[in-house]
Coordinates of N, CA and C in Angstrom, one line a residue:
M1 N -152.1 -97.2 194.1 CA -152.6 -95.6 193.9 C -151.5 -95.2 192.8
S2 N -152.0 -94.6 191.8 CA -151.0 -94.1 190.9 C -150.8 -92.6 191.1
L3 N -149.9 -91.9 190.7 CA -149.5 -90.8 191.0 C -150.0 -90.2 189.9
K4 N -150.7 -88.6 190.2 CA -151.4 -87.8 189.0 C -150.2 -87.2 188.4
P5 N -150.2 -87.3 187.0 CA -149.4 -86.4 186.4 C -149.4 -84.9 186.6
L6 N -147.9 -84.2 186.7 CA -147.9 -82.7 186.9 C -148.6 -82.1 185.9
N7 N -149.3 -81.0 186.1 CA -149.9 -80.2 185.2 C -148.9 -79.4 184.2
R8 N -148.6 -79.5 183.0 CA -147.8 -78.9 182.1 C -148.4 -78.1 181.2
F9 N -149.9 -78.5 180.8 CA -150.3 -77.9 179.5 C -151.0 -76.7 180.0
W10 N -151.6 -76.7 181.0 CA -152.3 -75.4 181.1 C -151.2 -74.0 181.6
P11 N -150.3 -74.4 182.4 CA -149.6 -73.5 182.6 C -148.6 -72.9 181.4
T12 N -148.0 -74.0 180.4 CA -147.6 -73.5 179.5 C -148.6 -72.7 178.8
T13 N -149.7 -73.1 178.4 CA -150.5 -72.6 177.3 C -150.6 -71.0 177.8
G14 N -151.1 -70.8 179.0 CA -151.5 -69.6 179.9 C -150.3 -68.6 179.6
L15 N -149.1 -69.2 179.8 CA -147.6 -68.3 179.8 C -147.4 -68.0 178.0
A16 N -147.7 -68.6 177.3 CA -147.8 -68.5 176.0 C -148.6 -67.5 175.6
V17 N -149.9 -67.5 175.9 CA -150.9 -66.5 175.6 C -150.2 -64.8 176.2
V18 N -149.8 -65.1 177.1 CA -149.1 -63.9 178.0 C -147.7 -63.7 177.2
A19 N -147.1 -64.4 176.3 CA -146.2 -64.1 175.3 C -146.5 -63.6 174.4
G20 N -147.9 -63.7 173.7 CA -148.3 -63.0 172.9 C -148.8 -61.6 172.9
M21 N -148.8 -61.4 174.0 CA -149.0 -59.8 174.5 C -147.8 -59.2 175.0
R22 N -147.1 -59.6 175.8 CA -145.6 -59.1 176.1 C -144.7 -60.3 176.2
T23 N -143.8 -59.9 175.1 CA -142.5 -61.1 175.0 C -141.9 -61.5 176.2
M24 N -141.6 -60.5 176.9 CA -140.6 -60.8 178.2 C -141.5 -61.5 179.6
A25 N -142.8 -60.9 179.9 CA -143.3 -61.2 181.0 C -143.3 -62.5 181.1
P26 N -143.8 -63.5 180.3 CA -144.1 -65.1 181.0 C -142.7 -65.5 181.3
L27 N -141.4 -65.2 180.6 CA -140.1 -65.3 181.2 C -139.8 -64.7 182.3
S28 N -140.1 -63.5 182.6 CA -139.9 -62.9 183.8 C -140.6 -63.8 184.9
A29 N -142.0 -63.9 184.9 CA -142.6 -64.9 185.7 C -142.2 -66.3 186.1
L30 N -141.7 -66.9 185.3 CA -141.2 -68.1 185.1 C -139.7 -68.4 186.0
S31 N -139.0 -67.2 185.5 CA -137.7 -67.0 186.3 C -137.9 -66.5 187.7
S32 N -138.7 -66.0 188.1 CA -138.8 -65.2 189.3 C -139.4 -66.7 190.5
Y33 N -139.9 -67.2 189.6 CA -140.8 -68.3 190.3 C -139.8 -69.3 190.6
L34 N -138.9 -69.9 189.6 CA -138.0 -70.8 189.6 C -136.7 -70.5 190.6
S35 N -136.3 -68.9 190.3 CA -135.3 -69.0 191.3 C -135.6 -68.7 193.0
K36 N -136.7 -69.0 193.1 CA -137.5 -69.0 194.6 C -137.2 -70.4 194.7
A37 N -137.6 -71.2 193.9 CA -137.7 -72.6 194.4 C -137.0 -73.7 192.9
P38 N -135.7 -73.6 193.0 CA -135.0 -74.4 191.9 C -135.5 -75.7 191.7
L39 N -135.4 -76.2 190.6 CA -136.0 -77.3 190.2 C -134.8 -78.4 189.8
P40 N -134.5 -79.4 190.5 CA -133.5 -80.3 189.8 C -133.6 -80.9 188.7
M41 N -134.9 -81.1 188.0 CA -134.9 -81.4 186.6 C -134.5 -80.4 185.7
L42 N -134.0 -79.1 186.0 CA -133.4 -78.4 185.3 C -132.1 -78.2 185.3
T43 N -131.6 -78.6 186.0 CA -129.9 -78.5 186.4 C -129.7 -79.1 185.1
G44 N -128.6 -78.6 184.5 CA -127.8 -79.2 183.3 C -128.6 -78.9 182.0
F45 N -130.2 -78.5 182.2 CA -130.9 -78.1 180.7 C -130.6 -77.0 180.3
P46 N -130.6 -76.8 179.2 CA -130.2 -75.5 178.5 C -130.9 -74.3 179.0
F47 N -132.3 -74.3 179.5 CA -133.0 -73.1 180.2 C -132.8 -73.2 181.6
G48 N -132.0 -74.0 182.3 CA -131.8 -74.0 183.8 C -131.4 -72.7 184.2
F49 N -131.0 -71.9 183.3 CA -130.4 -70.5 183.7 C -131.5 -69.6 184.3
L50 N -132.9 -70.0 183.8 CA -134.0 -69.2 184.4 C -133.9 -69.5 185.9
Q51 N -133.4 -70.4 186.7 CA -133.5 -70.5 187.9 C -132.4 -69.6 188.7
K52 N -131.8 -68.6 188.2 CA -130.9 -68.1 188.8 C -131.4 -66.5 189.0
K53 N -131.0 -66.2 190.4 CA -132.0 -65.0 190.9 C -131.2 -63.9 190.2
Y54 N -130.2 -63.7 189.6 CA -129.6 -62.6 188.7 C -130.4 -62.5 187.4
V55 N -130.8 -63.6 186.5 CA -131.6 -63.7 185.6 C -132.8 -63.2 186.0
A56 N -133.4 -63.6 187.1 CA -134.8 -63.0 187.4 C -135.0 -61.6 187.3
I57 N -134.1 -60.9 188.0 CA -134.0 -59.4 188.1 C -133.9 -58.9 186.8
G58 N -133.0 -59.3 185.8 CA -132.3 -58.8 184.7 C -133.8 -59.0 183.8
L59 N -134.6 -60.1 183.9 CA -136.0 -60.5 182.9 C -136.9 -59.3 183.4
K60 N -136.8 -59.0 184.9 CA -137.8 -58.0 185.4 C -137.7 -56.8 184.4
A61 N -136.4 -56.3 184.7 CA -136.0 -55.0 184.0 C -136.3 -55.1 182.5
L62 N -136.1 -56.1 182.2 CA -136.4 -56.1 180.3 C -137.7 -56.1 180.1
T63 N -138.7 -56.8 181.4 CA -140.2 -56.5 181.1 C -140.9 -55.3 181.5
L64 N -140.1 -54.6 182.1 CA -140.5 -53.2 182.3 C -140.1 -52.1 181.1
A65 N -139.0 -52.4 180.6 CA -138.3 -51.9 179.4 C -139.5 -52.0 178.4
E66 N -139.7 -53.3 177.9 CA -140.7 -53.5 176.9 C -141.9 -52.9 177.0
M67 N -142.4 -52.7 178.3 CA -143.5 -52.3 178.5 C -143.8 -50.9 178.3
A68 N -142.4 -50.2 178.7 CA -142.6 -48.7 178.4 C -142.3 -48.2 177.0
G69 N -141.5 -49.2 176.3 CA -141.4 -48.9 174.8 C -142.5 -49.3 174.3
D70 N -143.7 -50.1 174.6 CA -144.8 -50.3 173.9 C -145.7 -49.3 173.8
K71 N -145.6 -48.3 174.5 CA -146.4 -46.9 174.6 C -145.9 -45.8 173.5
S72 N -144.7 -46.0 173.0 CA -144.0 -45.1 172.4 C -144.9 -45.2 170.8
P73 N -145.0 -44.1 170.4 CA -145.7 -44.1 168.9 C -144.8 -44.6 167.7
D74 N -143.5 -44.9 168.1 CA -142.7 -45.4 167.1 C -142.5 -47.1 167.4
A75 N -143.1 -47.6 168.2 CA -142.9 -48.8 168.4 C -143.6 -49.8 167.5
P76 N -142.6 -50.6 166.9 CA -143.5 -51.6 165.7 C -144.7 -52.4 166.1
A77 N -145.2 -52.6 165.3 CA -146.4 -53.8 165.5 C -145.9 -55.3 166.1
R78 N -146.6 -55.8 166.9 CA -146.2 -57.2 167.4 C -146.0 -57.9 166.4
I79 N -146.8 -57.8 165.3 CA -146.8 -59.0 164.1 C -145.9 -58.6 163.1
V80 N -145.0 -57.9 163.5 CA -143.9 -57.4 162.7 C -142.9 -58.8 162.8
K81 N -142.2 -59.3 161.9 CA -141.6 -60.7 161.8 C -140.7 -60.9 163.1
T82 N -139.8 -60.0 163.3 CA -138.8 -60.0 164.6 C -139.9 -60.0 165.7
G83 N -140.9 -59.3 166.0 CA -141.8 -59.4 167.4 C -142.4 -60.5 167.4
L84 N -142.8 -61.2 166.1 CA -143.7 -62.7 165.8 C -142.4 -63.6 166.3
I85 N -141.1 -63.4 165.8 CA -140.2 -64.5 166.4 C -139.8 -64.4 167.8
A86 N -139.8 -63.1 168.4 CA -139.6 -63.1 169.8 C -140.5 -63.8 170.7
R87 N -141.7 -63.5 170.2 CA -142.8 -64.1 171.0 C -142.9 -65.5 171.1
A88 N -142.5 -66.2 169.8 CA -142.5 -67.5 169.7 C -141.5 -68.1 170.4
V89 N -140.4 -67.3 170.2 CA -139.0 -68.0 171.2 C -139.7 -67.8 172.6
S90 N -140.2 -66.7 173.1 CA -140.6 -66.8 174.3 C -141.5 -67.9 174.9
G91 N -142.4 -68.1 174.1 CA -143.2 -69.2 174.3 C -142.8 -70.4 174.5
A92 N -141.7 -70.7 173.3 CA -140.8 -71.9 173.1 C -140.2 -72.1 174.4
V93 N -139.3 -71.3 174.8 CA -138.4 -71.6 176.0 C -139.3 -71.6 177.5
V94 N -140.6 -70.9 177.5 CA -141.4 -71.5 179.0 C -141.8 -72.6 178.8
G95 N -142.2 -73.2 177.5 CA -143.1 -74.2 177.4 C -142.1 -75.4 177.6
A96 N -140.7 -75.4 176.8 CA -139.8 -76.1 177.2 C -139.4 -76.5 178.6
A97 N -139.2 -75.3 179.1 CA -138.8 -75.4 180.8 C -139.9 -76.0 181.9
I98 N -141.2 -75.7 181.6 CA -142.1 -76.0 182.0 C -142.7 -77.7 182.0
Y99 N -142.3 -77.9 180.7 CA -142.4 -79.7 180.5 C -141.4 -80.4 181.2
K100 N -140.2 -79.9 180.7 CA -139.0 -80.3 181.3 C -139.0 -80.5 182.8
S101 N -139.6 -79.7 183.3 CA -139.4 -79.4 185.2 C -140.5 -80.2 185.7
R102 N -141.5 -80.4 184.8 CA -142.4 -81.5 185.1 C -142.5 -82.8 184.6
N103 N -141.6 -83.6 184.3 CA -141.2 -84.7 183.9 C -141.9 -84.8 182.3
G104 N -142.0 -84.1 181.7 CA -142.4 -84.1 180.2 C -141.4 -83.7 179.3
N105 N -142.0 -83.9 177.9 CA -141.1 -83.7 176.8 C -140.9 -82.3 176.4
A106 N -139.6 -81.9 176.6 CA -139.3 -80.4 176.2 C -139.7 -79.8 175.1
I107 N -139.3 -80.7 174.1 CA -139.7 -80.3 172.5 C -141.1 -80.2 172.4
G108 N -141.9 -81.2 172.8 CA -143.6 -81.0 173.0 C -143.9 -79.6 173.5
G109 N -143.3 -79.4 174.8 CA -143.8 -78.2 175.4 C -143.1 -76.9 174.6
A110 N -141.8 -77.1 173.9 CA -141.5 -75.9 173.0 C -142.6 -75.6 171.9
V111 N -142.9 -76.8 171.1 CA -143.7 -76.4 170.1 C -145.1 -75.9 170.4
L112 N -145.8 -76.5 171.7 CA -146.9 -76.0 172.1 C -146.9 -74.5 172.8
G113 N -145.8 -74.0 173.3 CA -145.5 -72.7 173.8 C -145.5 -71.9 172.5
A114 N -144.6 -72.1 171.4 CA -144.5 -71.0 170.4 C -145.7 -71.1 169.7
T115 N -146.8 -72.3 169.5 CA -147.7 -72.2 168.7 C -149.1 -71.3 169.4
V116 N -148.8 -71.5 170.7 CA -150.0 -70.6 171.4 C -149.6 -69.4 171.4
A117 N -148.2 -69.0 171.7 CA -147.6 -67.5 171.6 C -148.1 -66.9 170.3
I118 N -147.9 -67.5 168.9 CA -148.0 -67.1 167.8 C -149.5 -66.7 167.5
A119 N -150.4 -67.7 167.8 CA -151.7 -67.1 167.8 C -152.1 -66.4 168.6
A120 N -151.7 -66.4 170.1 CA -151.9 -65.2 171.1 C -151.6 -63.6 170.6
T121 N -150.6 -63.7 169.7 CA -150.0 -62.7 169.1 C -150.9 -61.8 168.3
Y122 N -151.4 -62.4 167.1 CA -152.5 -62.0 166.4 C -154.0 -61.8 166.9
G123 N -154.0 -62.6 168.1 CA -155.1 -62.5 168.7 C -155.3 -61.1 169.6
S124 N -154.2 -61.1 170.4 CA -154.3 -59.9 170.8 C -153.8 -58.3 170.2
Y125 N -153.0 -58.6 169.4 CA -153.1 -57.5 168.3 C -154.6 -57.0 167.7
L126 N -155.1 -57.9 167.1 CA -156.3 -57.6 166.4 C -157.3 -56.9 167.5
L127 N -157.5 -57.7 168.3 CA -158.4 -57.1 169.7 C -158.0 -55.9 170.0
R128 N -156.8 -55.3 170.4 CA -156.4 -54.0 170.8 C -156.5 -53.2 169.6
K129 N -156.4 -53.5 168.5 CA -157.0 -52.5 167.2 C -158.4 -52.2 167.2
K130 N -159.3 -53.5 167.5 CA -160.4 -53.2 167.4 C -161.0 -52.3 168.5
L131 N -160.5 -52.5 169.7 CA -160.8 -51.7 171.0 C -160.4 -50.3 170.8
V132 N -159.2 -50.0 170.3 CA -159.0 -48.4 169.9 C -159.9 -47.9 168.8
A133 N -160.2 -48.5 167.9 CA -161.0 -47.9 166.4 C -162.3 -48.3 167.3
S134 N -163.0 -48.8 168.1 CA -164.1 -48.6 168.4 C -164.7 -48.0 169.7
S135 N -163.5 -47.2 170.2 CA -163.7 -46.7 171.6 C -163.2 -45.4 171.3
N136 N -163.2 -44.4 172.5 CA -162.6 -43.1 172.6 C -161.3 -43.1 173.5
V137 N -160.7 -44.6 173.8 CA -159.7 -44.5 174.6 C -158.4 -44.7 173.8
N138 N -157.3 -44.0 174.0 CA -156.1 -44.3 173.0 C -155.6 -45.5 173.5
D139 N -154.6 -45.5 172.5 CA -153.7 -47.0 172.2 C -152.9 -47.0 173.5
P140 N -152.3 -46.1 174.0 CA -151.4 -46.2 175.0 C -152.1 -46.8 176.5
T141 N -153.2 -46.2 176.6 CA -154.3 -46.7 177.7 C -154.5 -47.9 177.4
F142 N -155.0 -48.5 176.3 CA -155.2 -50.0 176.2 C -154.1 -50.9 176.7
G143 N -152.7 -50.0 175.9 CA -151.6 -50.9 176.4 C -151.2 -51.2 177.6
A144 N -151.7 -49.9 178.5 CA -151.2 -50.1 180.0 C -152.3 -51.3 180.6
L145 N -153.4 -51.2 180.0 CA -154.2 -52.3 180.6 C -153.9 -53.6 180.0
E146 N -153.2 -53.8 179.2 CA -152.7 -54.9 178.5 C -151.6 -55.2 179.4
D147 N -150.8 -54.4 179.8 CA -149.7 -54.5 180.8 C -150.0 -55.1 181.9
I148 N -151.1 -54.7 182.6 CA -151.8 -55.3 183.9 C -152.1 -56.4 183.5
I149 N -152.9 -56.9 182.5 CA -153.3 -58.2 182.2 C -152.2 -59.4 182.0
A150 N -151.1 -58.7 181.4 CA -150.0 -59.9 181.3 C -149.7 -60.0 182.4
L151 N -149.1 -59.2 183.2 CA -148.5 -59.3 184.5 C -149.3 -60.3 185.7
Q152 N -150.6 -59.8 185.6 CA -151.2 -60.6 186.5 C -151.7 -62.2 186.1
S153 N -151.7 -62.3 184.8 CA -151.9 -63.4 184.2 C -150.7 -64.4 184.5
A154 N -149.6 -63.8 184.2 CA -148.4 -64.8 184.3 C -148.0 -65.1 185.7
S155 N -148.1 -64.1 186.6 CA -147.9 -64.6 188.0 C -149.1 -65.6 188.4
F156 N -150.2 -65.4 187.9 CA -151.1 -66.5 188.0 C -151.1 -68.1 187.5
M157 N -150.4 -67.8 186.9 CA -150.1 -69.2 186.0 C -149.1 -70.3 186.7
L158 N -148.6 -69.7 187.4 CA -147.4 -70.5 188.4 C -148.1 -70.7 189.8

């Protein structure tokens, strides 16, 4: 009887999609998950720090700050260079950590995570702009709905 490989693709893809919506949410979800059940495969790995409880708490605070800042009229679009890079890095870190923790190739996970995060950044940006333009609902309200979707999705992926 052969063992089934641990699923790496879908959790990475799902969390990278969330990274396209909210940079910190997937990192926070993964860190919270790992801090409750640290994995030996991540010990000594560059992203092994995600398993620490204080990192999970800090990332939760940063996630809340990001969500509050998103409602500001002065918030830059997520597709500006720095926002896009941050989301790609978030997806890459999540992908590398998931792949490494599940006996996979961390570089492959990072590439997958970054690629999906960039695509999701543009997709979620364009969708939100289209929804605002075609409805009587204002942008911060759609932003709050996006927050709920991002948090629920991130927690569901793990």
